Coordinates of N, CA and C in Angstrom, one line a residue:
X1 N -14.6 6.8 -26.9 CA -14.3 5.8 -25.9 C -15.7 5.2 -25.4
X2 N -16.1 3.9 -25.7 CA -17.2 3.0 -25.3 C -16.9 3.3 -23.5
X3 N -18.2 2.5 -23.0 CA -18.3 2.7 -21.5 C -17.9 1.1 -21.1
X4 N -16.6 1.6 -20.3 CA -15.8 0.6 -19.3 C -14.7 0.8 -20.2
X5 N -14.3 1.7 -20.5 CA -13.0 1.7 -21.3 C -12.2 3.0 -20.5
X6 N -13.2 3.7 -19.9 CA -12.2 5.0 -18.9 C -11.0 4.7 -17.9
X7 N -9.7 4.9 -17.9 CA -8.8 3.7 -17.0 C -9.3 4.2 -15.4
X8 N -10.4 4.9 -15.3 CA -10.7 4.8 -13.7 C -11.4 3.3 -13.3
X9 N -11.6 2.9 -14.3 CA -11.8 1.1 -14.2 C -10.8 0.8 -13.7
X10 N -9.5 1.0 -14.2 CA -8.5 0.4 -13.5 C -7.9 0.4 -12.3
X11 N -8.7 1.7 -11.7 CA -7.8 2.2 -10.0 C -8.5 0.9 -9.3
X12 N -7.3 0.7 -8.5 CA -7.7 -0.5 -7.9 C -7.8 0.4 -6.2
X13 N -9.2 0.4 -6.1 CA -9.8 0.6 -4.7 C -9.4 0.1 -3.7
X14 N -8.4 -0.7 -3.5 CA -8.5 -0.9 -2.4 C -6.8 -0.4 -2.2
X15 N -6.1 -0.1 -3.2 CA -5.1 1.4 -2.9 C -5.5 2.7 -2.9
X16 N -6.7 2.9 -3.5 CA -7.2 3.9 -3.8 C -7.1 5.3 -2.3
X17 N -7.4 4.1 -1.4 CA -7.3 5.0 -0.6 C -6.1 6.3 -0.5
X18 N -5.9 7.3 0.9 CA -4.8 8.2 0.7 C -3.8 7.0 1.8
X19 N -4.3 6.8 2.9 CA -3.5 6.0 3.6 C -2.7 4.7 3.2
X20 N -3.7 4.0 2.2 CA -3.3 2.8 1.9 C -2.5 3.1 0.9
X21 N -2.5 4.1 -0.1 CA -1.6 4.8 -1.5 C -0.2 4.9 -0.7
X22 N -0.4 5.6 0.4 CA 0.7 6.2 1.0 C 1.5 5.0 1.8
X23 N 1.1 4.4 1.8 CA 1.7 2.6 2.5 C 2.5 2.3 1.6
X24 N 1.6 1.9 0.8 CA 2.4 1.0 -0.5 C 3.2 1.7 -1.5
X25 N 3.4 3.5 -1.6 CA 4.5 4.1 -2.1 C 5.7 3.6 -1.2
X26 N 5.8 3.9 0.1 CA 6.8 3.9 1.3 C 6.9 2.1 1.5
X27 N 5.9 1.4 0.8 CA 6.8 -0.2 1.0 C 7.2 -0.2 0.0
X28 N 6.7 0.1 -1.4 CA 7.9 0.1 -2.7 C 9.4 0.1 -2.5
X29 N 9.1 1.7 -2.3 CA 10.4 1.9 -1.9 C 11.4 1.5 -1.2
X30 N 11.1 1.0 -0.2 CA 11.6 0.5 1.5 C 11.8 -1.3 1.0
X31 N 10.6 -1.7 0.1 CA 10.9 -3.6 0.7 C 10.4 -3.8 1.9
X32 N 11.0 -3.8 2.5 CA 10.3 -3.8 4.5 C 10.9 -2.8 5.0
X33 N 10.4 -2.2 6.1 CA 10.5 -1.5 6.9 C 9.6 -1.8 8.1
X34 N 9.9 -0.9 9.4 CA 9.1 -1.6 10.7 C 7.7 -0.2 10.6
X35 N 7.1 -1.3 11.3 CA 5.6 -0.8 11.4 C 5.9 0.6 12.0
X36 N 6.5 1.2 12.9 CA 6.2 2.6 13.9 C 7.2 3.1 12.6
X37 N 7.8 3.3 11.8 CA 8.0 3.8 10.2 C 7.2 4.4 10.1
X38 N 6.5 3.1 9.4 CA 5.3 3.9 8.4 C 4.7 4.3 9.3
X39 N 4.3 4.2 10.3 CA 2.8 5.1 11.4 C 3.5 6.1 11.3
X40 N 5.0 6.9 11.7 CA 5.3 7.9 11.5 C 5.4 8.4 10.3
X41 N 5.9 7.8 9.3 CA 5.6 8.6 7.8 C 4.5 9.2 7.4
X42 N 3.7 7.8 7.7 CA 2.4 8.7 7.1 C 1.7 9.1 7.9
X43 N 1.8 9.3 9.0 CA 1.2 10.0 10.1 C -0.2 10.0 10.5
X44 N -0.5 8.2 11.1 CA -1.1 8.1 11.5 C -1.1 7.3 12.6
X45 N -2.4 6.8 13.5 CA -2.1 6.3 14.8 C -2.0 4.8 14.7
X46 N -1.7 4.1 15.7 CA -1.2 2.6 15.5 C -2.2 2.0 15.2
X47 N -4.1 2.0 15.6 CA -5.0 1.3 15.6 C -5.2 1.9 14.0
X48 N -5.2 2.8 13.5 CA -5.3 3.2 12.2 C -4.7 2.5 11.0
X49 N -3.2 2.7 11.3 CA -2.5 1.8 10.5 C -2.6 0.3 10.8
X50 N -2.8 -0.1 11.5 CA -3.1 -1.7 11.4 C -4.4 -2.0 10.8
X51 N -5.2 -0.9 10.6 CA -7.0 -1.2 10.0 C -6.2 -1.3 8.7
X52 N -5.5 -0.5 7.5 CA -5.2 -0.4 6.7 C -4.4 -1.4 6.4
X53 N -3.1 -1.8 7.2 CA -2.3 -3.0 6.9 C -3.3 -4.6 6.9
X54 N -4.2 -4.8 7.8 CA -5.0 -5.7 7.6 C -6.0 -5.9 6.1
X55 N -6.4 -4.6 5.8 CA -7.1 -4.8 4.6 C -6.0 -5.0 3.1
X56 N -4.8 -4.3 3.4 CA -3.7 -4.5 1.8 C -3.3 -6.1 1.9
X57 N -3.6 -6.9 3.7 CA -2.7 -8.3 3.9 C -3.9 -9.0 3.4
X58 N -5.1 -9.0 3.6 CA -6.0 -9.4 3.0 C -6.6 -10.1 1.4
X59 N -5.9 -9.2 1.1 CA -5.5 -9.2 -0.6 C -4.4 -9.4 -1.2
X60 N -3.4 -9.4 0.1 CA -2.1 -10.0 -0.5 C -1.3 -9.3 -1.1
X61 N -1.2 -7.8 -0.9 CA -0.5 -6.8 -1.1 C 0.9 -7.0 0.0
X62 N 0.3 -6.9 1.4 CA 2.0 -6.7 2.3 C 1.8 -7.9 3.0
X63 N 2.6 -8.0 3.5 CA 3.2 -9.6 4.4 C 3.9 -8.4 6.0
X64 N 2.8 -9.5 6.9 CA 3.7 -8.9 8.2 C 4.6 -10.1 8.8
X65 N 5.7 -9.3 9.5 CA 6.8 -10.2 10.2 C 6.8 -9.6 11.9
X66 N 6.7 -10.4 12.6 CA 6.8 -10.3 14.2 C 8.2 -10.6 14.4
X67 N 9.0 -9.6 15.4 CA 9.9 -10.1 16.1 C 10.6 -9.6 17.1
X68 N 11.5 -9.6 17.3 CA 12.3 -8.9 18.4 C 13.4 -8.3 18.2
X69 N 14.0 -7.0 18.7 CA 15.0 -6.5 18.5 C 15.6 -6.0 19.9
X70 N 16.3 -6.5 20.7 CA 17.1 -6.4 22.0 C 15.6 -6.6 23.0
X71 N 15.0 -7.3 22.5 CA 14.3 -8.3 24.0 C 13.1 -7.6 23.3
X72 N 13.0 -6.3 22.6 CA 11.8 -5.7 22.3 C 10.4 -6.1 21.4
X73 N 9.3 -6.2 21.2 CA 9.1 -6.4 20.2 C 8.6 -5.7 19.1
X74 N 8.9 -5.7 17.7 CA 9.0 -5.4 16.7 C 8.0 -5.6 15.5
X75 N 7.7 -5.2 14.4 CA 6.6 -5.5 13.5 C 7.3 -4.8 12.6
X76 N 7.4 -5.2 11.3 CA 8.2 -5.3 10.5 C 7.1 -5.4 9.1
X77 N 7.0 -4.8 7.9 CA 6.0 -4.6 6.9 C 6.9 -5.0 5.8
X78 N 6.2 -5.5 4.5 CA 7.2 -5.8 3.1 C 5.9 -6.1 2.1
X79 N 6.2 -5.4 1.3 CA 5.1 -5.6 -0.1 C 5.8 -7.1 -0.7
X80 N 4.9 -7.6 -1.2 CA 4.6 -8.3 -2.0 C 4.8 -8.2 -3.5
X81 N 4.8 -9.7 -4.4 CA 5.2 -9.1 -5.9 C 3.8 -8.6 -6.3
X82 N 3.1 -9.3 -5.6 CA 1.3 -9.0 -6.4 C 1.0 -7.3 -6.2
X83 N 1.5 -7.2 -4.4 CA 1.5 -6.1 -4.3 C 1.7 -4.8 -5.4
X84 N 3.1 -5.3 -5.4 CA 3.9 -4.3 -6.3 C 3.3 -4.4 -7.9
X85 N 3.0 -5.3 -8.1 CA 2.5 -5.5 -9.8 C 1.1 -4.3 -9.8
X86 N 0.0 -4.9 -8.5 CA -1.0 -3.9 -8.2 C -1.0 -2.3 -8.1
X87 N 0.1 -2.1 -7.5 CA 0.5 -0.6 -7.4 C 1.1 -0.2 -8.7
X88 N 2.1 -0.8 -9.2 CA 2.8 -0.1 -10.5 C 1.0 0.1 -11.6
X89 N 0.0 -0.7 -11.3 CA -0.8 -0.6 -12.6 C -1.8 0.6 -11.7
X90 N -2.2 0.8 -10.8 CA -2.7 1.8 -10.2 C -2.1 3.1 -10.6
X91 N -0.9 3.1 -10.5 CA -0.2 4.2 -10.7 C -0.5 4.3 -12.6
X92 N -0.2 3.6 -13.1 CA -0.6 3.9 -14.6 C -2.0 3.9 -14.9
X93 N -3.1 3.9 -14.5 CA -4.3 3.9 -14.6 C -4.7 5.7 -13.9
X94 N -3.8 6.1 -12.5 CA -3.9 7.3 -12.2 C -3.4 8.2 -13.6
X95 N -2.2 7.9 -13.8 CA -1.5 8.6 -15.2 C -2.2 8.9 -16.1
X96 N -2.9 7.8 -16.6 CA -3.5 7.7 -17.6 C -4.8 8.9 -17.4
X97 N -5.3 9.0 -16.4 CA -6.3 9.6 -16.4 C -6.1 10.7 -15.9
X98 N -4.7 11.2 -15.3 CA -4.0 13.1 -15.5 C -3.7 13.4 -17.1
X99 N -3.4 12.4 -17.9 CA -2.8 12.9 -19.7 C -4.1 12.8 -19.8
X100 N -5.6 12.2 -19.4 CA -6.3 12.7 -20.3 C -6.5 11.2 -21.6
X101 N -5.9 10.7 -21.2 CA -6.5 9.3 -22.1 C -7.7 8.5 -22.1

């Protein structure tokens, strides 16, 4: 294997993180869900999770929605297709490099 051919070329860093990994598993799955969700799923604090959701919206990974639910207000999270294209190839570039390819 020549150099730049190892798939840790391919992790894309800016999922790389544990927090941001664990975002965009739980928006896969989900489509949208509200923001106090994911702060509880992945169990972090609100200023935390908005550093992380600002950097995946940045790149165009998740899309935020503002709104209201009985007078309240709400925030509302949803991956993206780019998103989702970025994570499925993350995830096979991690693969790749547990089999040892």
């Amino acid at each position: 294997m020549s150099r730049g051919e190892h798939p840790r070329h391919l992790l894309d860093h800016t999922i790389h993180s544990p927090v941001r990994l664990s975002i965009m598993a739980l928006l896969v799955a989900a489509e949208q869900t509200e923001f106090r969700h994911v702060r509880d799923t992945v169990e972090v604090s609100d200023s935390t999770l908005s550093k992380h959701i600002a950097t995946l919206q940045a790149v165009g990974y998740v899309t935020v929605h503002k709104g209201s639910v009985d007078g309240r207000p709400r925030t509302w999270l949803g991956i993206t297709r780019t998103g989702r294209d970025a994570y499925e190839s993350h995830l096979a570039a991690l693969g790749a490099i547990i089999e040892g390819s």
